[in-house]
Short mmCIF file of C-alpha atoms in Angstrom, two decimals:
data_model
loop_
_atom_site.label_atom_id
_atom_site.label_comp_id
_atom_site.label_asym_id
_atom_site.label_seq_id
_atom_site.Cartn_x
_atom_site.Cartn_y
_atom_site.Cartn_z
CA UNK A 291 3.35 -35.01 -28.55
CA UNK A 292 2.81 -31.82 -27.46
CA UNK A 293 5.52 -30.32 -25.70
CA UNK A 294 5.19 -29.63 -22.08
CA UNK A 295 4.79 -25.69 -21.47
CA UNK A 296 8.38 -24.22 -19.94
CA UNK A 297 7.28 -22.44 -16.65
CA UNK A 298 9.79 -19.92 -15.11
CA UNK A 299 12.01 -20.65 -11.96
CA UNK A 300 10.83 -18.79 -8.86
CA UNK A 301 11.03 -19.14 -4.85
CA UNK A 302 8.73 -22.34 -3.19
CA UNK A 303 4.63 -21.05 -2.18
CA UNK A 304 6.37 -20.95 2.31
CA UNK A 305 8.30 -17.63 0.90
CA UNK A 306 5.07 -15.58 0.43
CA UNK A 307 5.45 -14.09 4.23
CA UNK A 308 8.36 -12.61 3.15
CA UNK A 309 7.39 -12.01 -0.21
CA UNK A 310 4.76 -9.94 1.01
CA UNK A 311 6.82 -8.22 3.75
CA UNK A 312 9.27 -7.15 0.76
CA UNK A 313 6.00 -5.89 -1.37
CA UNK A 314 5.35 -3.75 1.36
CA UNK A 315 8.70 -2.39 2.69
CA UNK A 316 11.30 -2.53 0.24
CA UNK A 317 9.57 -3.60 -3.39
CA UNK A 318 13.06 -2.74 -5.25
CA UNK A 319 14.88 -5.73 -3.36
CA UNK A 320 12.27 -7.78 -4.06
CA UNK A 321 12.59 -7.36 -7.89
CA UNK A 322 16.45 -7.24 -7.82
CA UNK A 323 16.85 -10.19 -6.07
CA UNK A 324 14.24 -12.08 -8.08
CA UNK A 325 16.37 -11.30 -11.21
CA UNK A 326 19.74 -12.27 -8.77
CA UNK A 327 18.39 -15.16 -7.92
CA UNK A 328 16.63 -16.63 -10.83
CA UNK A 329 17.39 -15.18 -13.82
CA UNK A 330 15.49 -13.09 -16.66
CA UNK A 331 12.50 -14.63 -15.88
CA UNK A 332 10.80 -15.16 -12.62
CA UNK A 333 7.40 -17.43 -11.85
CA UNK A 334 6.43 -15.50 -8.33
CA UNK A 335 3.53 -16.92 -6.24
CA UNK A 336 1.87 -14.05 -3.65
CA UNK A 337 -1.08 -15.22 -1.70
CA UNK A 338 -3.58 -15.08 -4.84
CA UNK A 339 -1.75 -13.83 -6.69
CA UNK A 340 1.25 -15.43 -9.45
CA UNK A 341 3.54 -12.59 -10.71
CA UNK A 342 5.67 -13.16 -13.77
CA UNK A 343 8.88 -10.88 -13.91
CA UNK A 344 10.95 -10.54 -17.10
CA UNK A 345 14.02 -8.87 -17.41
CA UNK A 346 15.30 -9.20 -21.10
CA UNK A 347 14.69 -6.46 -23.52
CA UNK A 348 13.31 -8.94 -25.80
CA UNK A 349 10.87 -9.68 -23.20
CA UNK A 350 9.95 -6.02 -22.57
CA UNK A 351 9.43 -5.57 -26.90
CA UNK A 352 6.82 -9.07 -26.15
CA UNK A 353 4.97 -7.81 -23.60
CA UNK A 354 4.97 -3.98 -24.21
CA UNK A 355 4.89 -3.09 -28.22
CA UNK A 356 4.40 -6.70 -30.78
CA UNK A 357 1.88 -8.34 -28.53
CA UNK A 358 0.87 -5.34 -26.42
CA UNK A 359 -3.01 -5.90 -27.20
CA UNK A 360 -2.61 -8.91 -25.16
CA UNK A 361 -1.52 -6.96 -22.17
CA UNK A 362 -4.08 -4.72 -20.35
CA UNK A 363 -3.16 -3.28 -17.00
CA UNK A 364 -1.97 -4.88 -14.32
CA UNK A 365 -1.21 -5.30 -10.77
CA UNK A 366 -1.38 -2.16 -8.61
CA UNK A 367 -2.91 0.02 -11.64
CA UNK A 368 -6.36 -2.39 -11.21
CA UNK A 369 -6.01 -1.66 -7.23
CA UNK A 370 -5.52 1.99 -8.16
CA UNK A 371 -8.62 2.47 -9.53
CA UNK A 372 -10.16 3.44 -6.47
CA UNK A 373 -7.58 6.28 -5.70
CA UNK A 374 -7.07 7.74 -9.80
CA UNK A 375 -10.30 6.34 -11.19
CA UNK A 376 -11.02 5.81 -14.63
CA UNK A 377 -7.87 8.13 -15.96
CA UNK A 378 -5.05 7.54 -18.85
CA UNK A 379 -2.83 5.64 -16.87
CA UNK A 380 -5.45 3.09 -15.61
CA UNK A 381 -8.17 3.30 -18.35
CA UNK A 382 -8.36 0.67 -21.48
CA UNK A 383 -9.84 -0.09 -24.82
CA UNK A 384 -11.66 2.58 -26.16
CA UNK A 385 -12.38 4.68 -23.04
CA UNK A 386 -8.34 4.78 -23.05
CA UNK A 387 -8.54 5.66 -27.05
CA UNK A 388 -10.50 8.54 -26.79
CA UNK A 389 -8.26 10.10 -23.89
CA UNK A 390 -5.39 9.53 -25.33
CA UNK A 391 -6.91 11.48 -29.05
CA UNK A 392 -8.16 13.74 -26.49
CA UNK A 393 -5.01 14.61 -24.79
CA UNK A 394 -2.41 13.71 -27.69
CA UNK A 395 -2.54 16.75 -30.02
CA UNK A 396 -1.43 18.78 -26.80
CA UNK A 397 2.15 17.22 -26.42
CA UNK A 398 2.70 17.74 -30.08
CA UNK A 399 6.26 19.15 -30.75
CA UNK A 400 4.67 22.39 -32.37
CA UNK A 401 3.16 23.33 -29.19
CA UNK A 402 5.51 21.36 -26.53
CA UNK A 403 7.95 24.23 -28.67
CA UNK A 404 5.75 27.05 -27.50
CA UNK A 405 5.69 26.70 -24.17
CA UNK A 406 9.85 27.06 -23.47
CA UNK A 407 9.23 30.16 -21.74
CA UNK A 408 7.01 29.33 -19.54
CA UNK A 409 9.77 26.57 -18.40
CA UNK A 410 12.17 28.77 -18.23
CA UNK A 411 10.38 31.56 -16.47
CA UNK A 412 9.28 29.01 -13.43
CA UNK A 413 13.04 27.70 -13.25
CA UNK A 414 14.41 31.15 -13.40
CA UNK A 415 12.09 31.94 -10.10
CA UNK A 416 13.20 29.01 -9.10
CA UNK A 417 17.05 29.94 -8.94
CA UNK A 418 15.79 33.29 -7.41
CA UNK A 419 14.09 31.55 -4.31
CA UNK A 420 16.88 29.26 -4.06
CA UNK A 421 19.84 32.11 -4.51
CA UNK A 422 17.96 33.79 -1.69
CA UNK A 423 18.58 31.26 0.62
CA UNK A 424 22.09 31.25 0.35
CA UNK A 425 24.02 31.36 3.74
CA UNK A 426 23.87 27.58 5.15
CA UNK A 427 20.31 27.26 6.07
CA UNK A 428 19.22 23.98 4.46
CA UNK A 429 16.60 23.85 1.84
CA UNK A 430 14.38 21.10 0.39
CA UNK A 431 15.42 21.54 -2.95
CA UNK A 432 12.87 18.34 -4.02
CA UNK A 433 10.09 20.40 -2.27
CA UNK A 434 10.71 23.05 -4.50
CA UNK A 435 11.32 21.22 -7.96
CA UNK A 436 8.13 19.59 -7.24
CA UNK A 437 6.19 23.00 -6.67
CA UNK A 438 7.82 23.74 -9.84
CA UNK A 439 6.62 20.91 -11.71
CA UNK A 440 3.28 21.55 -10.71
CA UNK A 441 3.06 24.56 -11.63
CA UNK A 442 4.95 24.55 -15.00
CA UNK A 443 1.43 21.46 -15.89
CA UNK A 444 -0.24 23.75 -14.40
CA UNK A 445 0.79 26.33 -17.09
CA UNK A 446 1.36 24.74 -19.97
CA UNK A 447 -1.61 21.77 -20.11
CA UNK A 448 -4.16 23.59 -18.12
CA UNK A 449 -3.32 27.39 -18.87
CA UNK A 450 -4.21 27.77 -15.12
CA UNK A 451 -2.50 28.88 -12.04
CA UNK A 452 -2.21 26.37 -9.73
CA UNK A 453 -0.50 28.11 -6.94
CA UNK A 454 -3.81 29.30 -6.07
CA UNK A 455 -5.06 25.80 -4.68
CA UNK A 456 -2.78 25.49 -1.56
CA UNK A 457 -4.14 22.08 -0.28
CA UNK A 458 -3.70 20.50 -3.89
CA UNK A 459 -0.58 19.38 -2.96
CA UNK A 460 -1.03 17.84 -0.26
CA UNK A 461 -4.37 15.96 -1.59
CA UNK A 462 -1.93 14.34 -4.24
CA UNK A 463 0.12 13.14 -1.85
CA UNK A 464 -2.82 11.56 0.33
CA UNK A 465 -4.69 10.15 -3.37
CA UNK A 466 -0.61 8.38 -4.17
CA UNK A 467 -0.40 7.08 -0.83
CA UNK A 468 -3.78 5.51 -1.29
CA UNK A 469 -3.26 4.22 -4.59
CA UNK A 470 0.54 2.41 -2.89
CA UNK A 471 -1.46 1.33 0.05
CA UNK A 472 -4.05 -0.79 -2.11
CA UNK A 473 -1.26 -2.17 -4.28
CA UNK A 474 0.77 -2.83 -0.91
CA UNK A 475 -2.84 -4.52 0.03
CA UNK A 476 -3.46 -5.79 -3.61
CA UNK A 477 -6.89 -4.65 -2.89
CA UNK A 478 -8.09 -6.81 -0.26
CA UNK A 479 -8.76 -4.04 2.44
CA UNK A 480 -12.54 -2.31 1.77
CA UNK A 481 -12.60 0.59 1.84
CA UNK A 482 -14.96 1.25 4.63
CA UNK A 483 -12.53 -0.24 6.72
CA UNK A 484 -11.76 3.22 8.91
CA UNK A 485 -8.24 2.80 8.05
CA UNK A 486 -5.70 6.13 8.88
CA UNK A 487 -5.07 6.50 5.19
CA UNK A 488 -8.30 5.94 3.43
CA UNK A 489 -9.87 8.73 5.51
CA UNK A 490 -7.31 10.91 4.46
CA UNK A 491 -7.85 9.76 0.67
CA UNK A 492 -11.69 10.85 0.97
CA UNK A 493 -10.36 13.99 1.84
CA UNK A 494 -8.05 14.46 -0.26
CA UNK A 495 -10.61 12.90 -3.25
CA UNK A 496 -13.02 15.99 -2.29
CA UNK A 497 -10.49 18.13 -2.14
CA UNK A 498 -9.36 17.54 -5.78
CA UNK A 499 -12.94 16.70 -6.90
CA UNK A 500 -13.79 20.51 -5.89
CA UNK A 501 -10.73 22.21 -7.77
CA UNK A 502 -11.28 20.81 -10.42
CA UNK A 503 -14.86 22.30 -10.85
CA UNK A 504 -13.11 25.39 -9.71
CA UNK A 505 -10.56 25.40 -12.79
CA UNK A 506 -14.21 23.96 -15.28
CA UNK A 507 -16.13 27.05 -13.98
CA UNK A 508 -13.77 29.78 -14.66
CA UNK A 509 -12.88 28.10 -17.73
CA UNK A 510 -16.37 28.11 -19.08
CA UNK A 511 -16.66 31.39 -18.05
CA UNK A 512 -13.95 33.02 -19.13
CA UNK A 513 -13.54 30.78 -22.85
CA UNK A 514 -10.33 31.48 -24.38
CA UNK A 515 -10.25 31.58 -28.41
CA UNK A 516 -8.73 28.69 -29.84
CA UNK A 517 -7.68 27.27 -26.64
CA UNK A 518 -6.21 24.30 -27.10
CA UNK A 519 -4.70 23.15 -23.59
CA UNK A 520 -6.05 20.05 -21.56
CA UNK A 521 -8.53 21.92 -19.62
CA UNK A 522 -10.02 23.22 -22.72
CA UNK A 523 -9.79 19.68 -24.62
CA UNK A 524 -11.21 17.93 -22.02
CA UNK A 525 -14.55 20.43 -21.69
CA UNK A 526 -15.38 19.70 -24.98
CA UNK A 527 -14.71 16.31 -25.12
CA UNK A 528 -16.76 15.63 -21.86
CA UNK A 529 -19.51 18.19 -23.14
CA UNK A 530 -20.43 14.49 -25.26
CA UNK A 531 -22.01 12.95 -21.94
CA UNK A 532 -25.45 12.24 -21.15
CA UNK A 533 -24.96 12.11 -17.38
CA UNK A 534 -23.17 15.39 -16.05
CA UNK A 535 -22.38 13.14 -13.37
CA UNK A 536 -19.78 11.12 -15.60
CA UNK A 537 -18.58 14.24 -17.22
CA UNK A 538 -17.91 14.97 -14.12
CA UNK A 539 -15.80 11.82 -13.07
CA UNK A 540 -14.09 11.68 -16.12
CA UNK A 541 -13.21 15.55 -16.20
CA UNK A 542 -12.08 14.76 -12.28
CA UNK A 543 -9.80 11.31 -13.02
CA UNK A 544 -8.34 12.51 -16.23
CA UNK A 545 -6.70 15.91 -14.65
CA UNK A 546 -5.68 14.07 -11.85
CA UNK A 547 -3.71 11.37 -13.11
CA UNK A 548 -1.94 14.33 -15.82
CA UNK A 549 -0.89 16.40 -12.87
CA UNK A 550 -0.40 14.10 -10.40
CA UNK A 551 1.99 11.35 -13.01
CA UNK A 552 3.38 14.51 -14.70
CA UNK A 553 4.90 16.52 -12.38
CA UNK A 554 6.08 13.48 -10.35
CA UNK A 555 8.17 11.98 -12.76
CA UNK A 556 10.08 15.02 -14.02
CA UNK A 557 10.50 16.42 -9.47
CA UNK A 558 12.19 13.11 -9.37
CA UNK A 559 13.95 13.16 -12.42
CA UNK A 560 15.83 16.56 -10.98
CA UNK A 561 15.94 15.41 -7.63
CA UNK A 562 18.04 12.18 -8.54
CA UNK A 563 20.11 14.53 -10.97
CA UNK A 564 20.80 16.42 -7.78
CA UNK A 565 21.83 14.29 -5.84
CA UNK A 566 24.09 11.85 -7.63
CA UNK A 567 25.99 14.82 -9.36
CA UNK A 568 26.20 15.92 -5.72
CA UNK A 569 28.37 12.65 -5.92
CA UNK A 570 30.31 13.33 -8.84
CA UNK A 571 31.03 17.40 -8.61
CA UNK A 572 33.45 16.30 -11.75
CA UNK A 573 29.66 15.94 -13.39
CA UNK A 574 28.79 19.33 -12.02
CA UNK A 575 31.09 21.24 -13.29
CA UNK A 576 31.05 19.63 -16.80
CA UNK A 577 27.61 20.91 -16.55
CA UNK A 578 28.08 24.18 -15.11
CA UNK A 579 30.44 24.51 -18.45
CA UNK A 580 27.85 23.73 -21.07
CA UNK A 581 25.28 25.81 -19.19
CA UNK A 582 28.25 28.95 -19.73
CA UNK A 583 29.30 27.78 -23.01
CA UNK A 584 25.81 27.58 -24.82
CA UNK A 585 23.63 30.37 -22.91
CA UNK A 586 26.32 32.85 -21.40
CA UNK A 587 24.40 35.01 -19.16
CA UNK A 588 20.58 34.82 -21.38
CA UNK A 589 17.91 32.33 -20.39
CA UNK A 590 17.59 29.89 -22.80
CA UNK A 591 14.97 29.03 -25.73
CA UNK A 592 13.61 26.33 -27.35
CA UNK A 593 16.70 26.51 -30.02
CA UNK A 594 18.87 25.66 -27.42
CA UNK A 595 17.40 22.35 -26.31
CA UNK A 596 19.60 20.35 -28.96
CA UNK A 597 22.76 22.42 -27.75
CA UNK A 598 22.74 20.18 -24.01
CA UNK A 599 24.42 17.54 -25.39
CA UNK A 600 26.10 16.86 -22.19
CA UNK A 601 23.03 17.60 -19.97
CA UNK A 602 21.02 15.22 -22.06
CA UNK A 603 23.79 12.47 -21.17
CA UNK A 604 23.43 13.03 -17.89
CA UNK A 605 19.40 12.94 -17.36
CA UNK A 606 19.84 9.78 -19.08
CA UNK A 607 21.86 8.22 -17.30
CA UNK A 608 19.88 9.38 -14.32
CA UNK A 609 16.73 7.91 -15.56
CA UNK A 610 18.62 4.64 -16.11
CA UNK A 611 20.02 4.32 -12.19
CA UNK A 612 16.32 5.70 -11.34
CA UNK A 613 13.75 5.64 -13.61
CA UNK A 614 10.43 7.80 -13.45
CA UNK A 615 8.76 4.51 -14.16
CA UNK A 616 10.53 2.40 -12.05
CA UNK A 617 7.37 -0.71 -12.77
CA UNK A 618 5.54 -1.82 -15.73
CA UNK A 619 2.85 -4.29 -15.01
CA UNK A 620 0.60 -6.27 -17.06
CA UNK A 621 -2.35 -8.40 -17.53
CA UNK A 622 -2.18 -11.26 -19.81
CA UNK A 623 -5.89 -11.28 -21.57
CA UNK A 624 -4.85 -14.62 -23.29
CA UNK A 625 -2.08 -17.22 -23.51
CA UNK A 626 1.14 -16.35 -24.54
CA UNK A 627 4.73 -17.57 -24.51
CA UNK A 628 7.73 -14.61 -23.26
CA UNK A 629 11.36 -15.79 -23.88
CA UNK A 630 10.13 -19.32 -24.43
CA UNK A 631 8.10 -19.56 -21.27
CA UNK A 632 4.17 -19.64 -21.54
CA UNK A 633 1.96 -17.30 -19.64
CA UNK A 634 -1.43 -18.75 -18.86
CA UNK A 635 -4.68 -16.41 -19.61
CA UNK A 636 -4.97 -13.96 -16.40
CA UNK A 637 -1.88 -13.93 -15.09
CA UNK A 638 -0.08 -10.73 -13.69
CA UNK A 639 3.06 -9.57 -15.66
CA UNK A 640 5.92 -7.21 -14.53
CA UNK A 641 8.41 -5.43 -16.42
CA UNK A 642 10.56 -3.87 -14.23
CA UNK A 643 12.66 -0.84 -16.07
CA UNK A 644 14.86 -0.07 -12.67
CA UNK A 645 16.59 -4.54 -13.05
CA UNK A 646 16.08 -4.63 -16.85
CA UNK A 647 18.63 -0.89 -17.10
CA UNK A 648 20.80 -2.60 -14.69
CA UNK A 649 21.10 -5.81 -16.35
CA UNK A 650 24.81 -6.57 -16.81
CA UNK A 651 24.93 -7.63 -20.20
CA UNK A 652 23.74 -4.84 -21.46
CA UNK A 653 25.09 -2.14 -19.01
CA UNK A 654 29.02 -2.88 -18.21
CA UNK A 655 29.44 -1.98 -14.57
CA UNK A 656 25.56 -1.26 -13.93
CA UNK A 657 25.85 0.54 -10.19
CA UNK A 658 27.84 2.95 -11.19
CA UNK A 659 26.94 6.18 -12.28
CA UNK A 660 28.59 7.45 -15.55
CA UNK A 661 27.16 9.56 -18.10
CA UNK A 662 29.31 8.93 -20.45
CA UNK A 663 27.94 5.52 -21.65
CA UNK A 664 24.96 7.57 -23.17
CA UNK A 665 27.59 9.38 -25.85
CA UNK A 666 25.84 8.42 -28.76
CA UNK A 667 29.36 6.40 -29.97
CA UNK A 668 28.88 4.21 -26.98
CA UNK A 669 24.85 3.47 -27.63
CA UNK A 670 25.02 1.81 -31.12
CA UNK A 671 25.35 -1.73 -30.40
CA UNK A 672 22.70 -1.58 -27.29
CA UNK A 673 18.92 -3.32 -28.01
CA UNK A 674 16.14 -0.65 -27.83
CA UNK A 675 14.55 -2.13 -25.65
CA UNK A 676 17.29 -2.78 -22.60
CA UNK A 677 16.18 1.12 -21.91
CA UNK A 678 12.62 2.70 -21.17
CA UNK A 679 12.91 4.97 -18.50
CA UNK A 680 9.19 6.28 -19.90
CA UNK A 681 7.86 2.65 -21.25
CA UNK A 682 7.61 1.48 -24.66
CA UNK A 683 4.77 0.95 -27.14
CA UNK A 684 1.21 2.50 -27.48
CA UNK A 685 1.47 3.58 -23.99
CA UNK A 686 4.54 5.14 -23.99
CA UNK A 687 4.26 8.41 -22.08
CA UNK A 688 2.60 10.85 -23.59
CA UNK A 689 4.77 13.52 -22.00
CA UNK A 690 8.20 12.75 -22.09
CA UNK A 691 9.17 15.42 -24.85
CA UNK A 692 7.43 18.03 -22.20
CA UNK A 693 9.16 16.54 -19.37
CA UNK A 694 13.12 16.29 -20.65
CA UNK A 695 13.27 19.82 -21.53
CA UNK A 696 11.45 21.22 -18.33
CA UNK A 697 14.18 18.68 -16.34
CA UNK A 698 16.72 20.09 -19.24
CA UNK A 699 16.33 23.68 -18.73
CA UNK A 700 16.00 23.59 -14.70
CA UNK A 701 19.38 21.43 -14.81
CA UNK A 702 21.24 24.08 -16.95
CA UNK A 703 20.05 27.31 -14.75
CA UNK A 704 20.71 25.77 -11.79
CA UNK A 705 24.04 24.41 -12.29
CA UNK A 706 24.65 27.62 -14.35
CA UNK A 707 24.46 30.24 -11.10
CA UNK A 708 24.38 27.58 -8.14
CA UNK A 709 26.16 25.40 -6.01
CA UNK A 710 23.72 22.82 -4.49
CA UNK A 711 25.86 21.11 -1.67
CA UNK A 712 23.53 18.32 -0.54
CA UNK A 713 23.54 18.13 3.70
CA UNK A 714 26.40 15.83 5.56
CA UNK A 715 24.98 13.07 6.96
CA UNK A 716 21.38 13.21 5.26
CA UNK A 717 20.01 9.94 3.91
CA UNK A 718 18.16 9.73 0.61
CA UNK A 719 16.86 6.35 0.76
CA UNK A 720 14.86 5.41 -3.68
CA UNK A 721 10.82 5.32 -2.43
CA UNK A 722 9.06 2.74 -5.13
CA UNK A 723 5.62 5.12 -5.23
CA UNK A 724 3.84 6.17 -8.63
CA UNK A 725 7.34 7.93 -10.03
CA UNK A 726 10.79 6.32 -8.25
CA UNK A 727 11.20 9.14 -5.81
CA UNK A 728 13.58 10.32 -3.27
CA UNK A 729 12.40 9.28 0.25
CA UNK A 730 13.29 11.96 2.80
CA UNK A 731 13.43 14.98 0.62
CA UNK A 732 16.75 16.58 -0.20
CA UNK A 733 18.12 19.31 1.95
CA UNK A 734 21.02 21.54 0.42
CA UNK A 735 22.56 24.66 1.47
CA UNK A 736 23.32 27.24 -1.39
CA UNK A 737 25.86 29.66 -2.96
CA UNK A 738 26.26 31.69 -5.93
CA UNK A 739 28.32 30.49 -8.38
#
């Protein structure tokens, strides 16, 4: 006799309205409470969707790595296609593999090492701008850092100065707002509805298309000999398309996805680092001491990266508490079994690094900020998939090394030269968008050390 399928526990159907409100207003609480009330495997019915939320390293390994071919991008990514198109974040199958093959070489270690000087130059400009603001007048350091990360991506991936396009930041914001709106409403609001976000999105989409066309026209008119940046590789790759409209759409989608996802995640990590370290002054002093020991008065170079051991521990702990990729959604192609529970074909499956990184079985005092937990001597017995700030499996974040190098050098140079104090009374709220942002920004006052 065939044994019945095991179904994960979860809230009753009558809880749908409350769950919809939480999906819109407090997605992190929805995930945290589901795990706390029902355990590592939870089945949640929200309107027409049935979500399977898994919160154990073995579950993450099964879905993201061991049986990754059975799981395509899921809820949120599907609805976000209208905003992000078919870029690396949302595409599937052969298109995704082609995009990955096109872009992967740009992120090889040798080429990333060659970009260290660009990052250091932009970080030095940031330190100078913040240093000029000392004297008690608050400055939103998150806004400054976001500008830095976008500028670094422009120079390292496109060999272009994105500072010439003043509207690009606002356009990215509108595109991200639309992506999250589509996720919250599960794609059920038609594009023709005259909603303010949708009007702003259409304007932003047209602006980003215009910027991409200008970047491509400039590069085509002034090709770089033996250039191996993303823009040059995409121009070559999309030249194979017979329909110029398809080529243009691919170029736009891939560049928007890379720039939006790339600069947002790194800016969030740096922002959360500044916020958490401000609450733990002893960590800030240790960061300062390491930066002085490693660098003295000089600027860092790529060989210095491995010397920032404590800085790496701090960044790892920041990304544990506030992972840049806070949720990973998938849709099961065929039926599967995860952690002993049946997952029907077509089901929406969620792996949430935010809650996985706070699992009490794998993290002592999981809500406490403790960089020392990433001392190499304390990490030997931790399951590999208990910590996945950049995802896992075939879709592991392609730009993680560039982002970590950027965050390391920026933090080292900031803490060596400046003291940044959060403005008293300012409240920071985690804002789970495409990355886990600091809602409300981060106003600080600046002093030279």
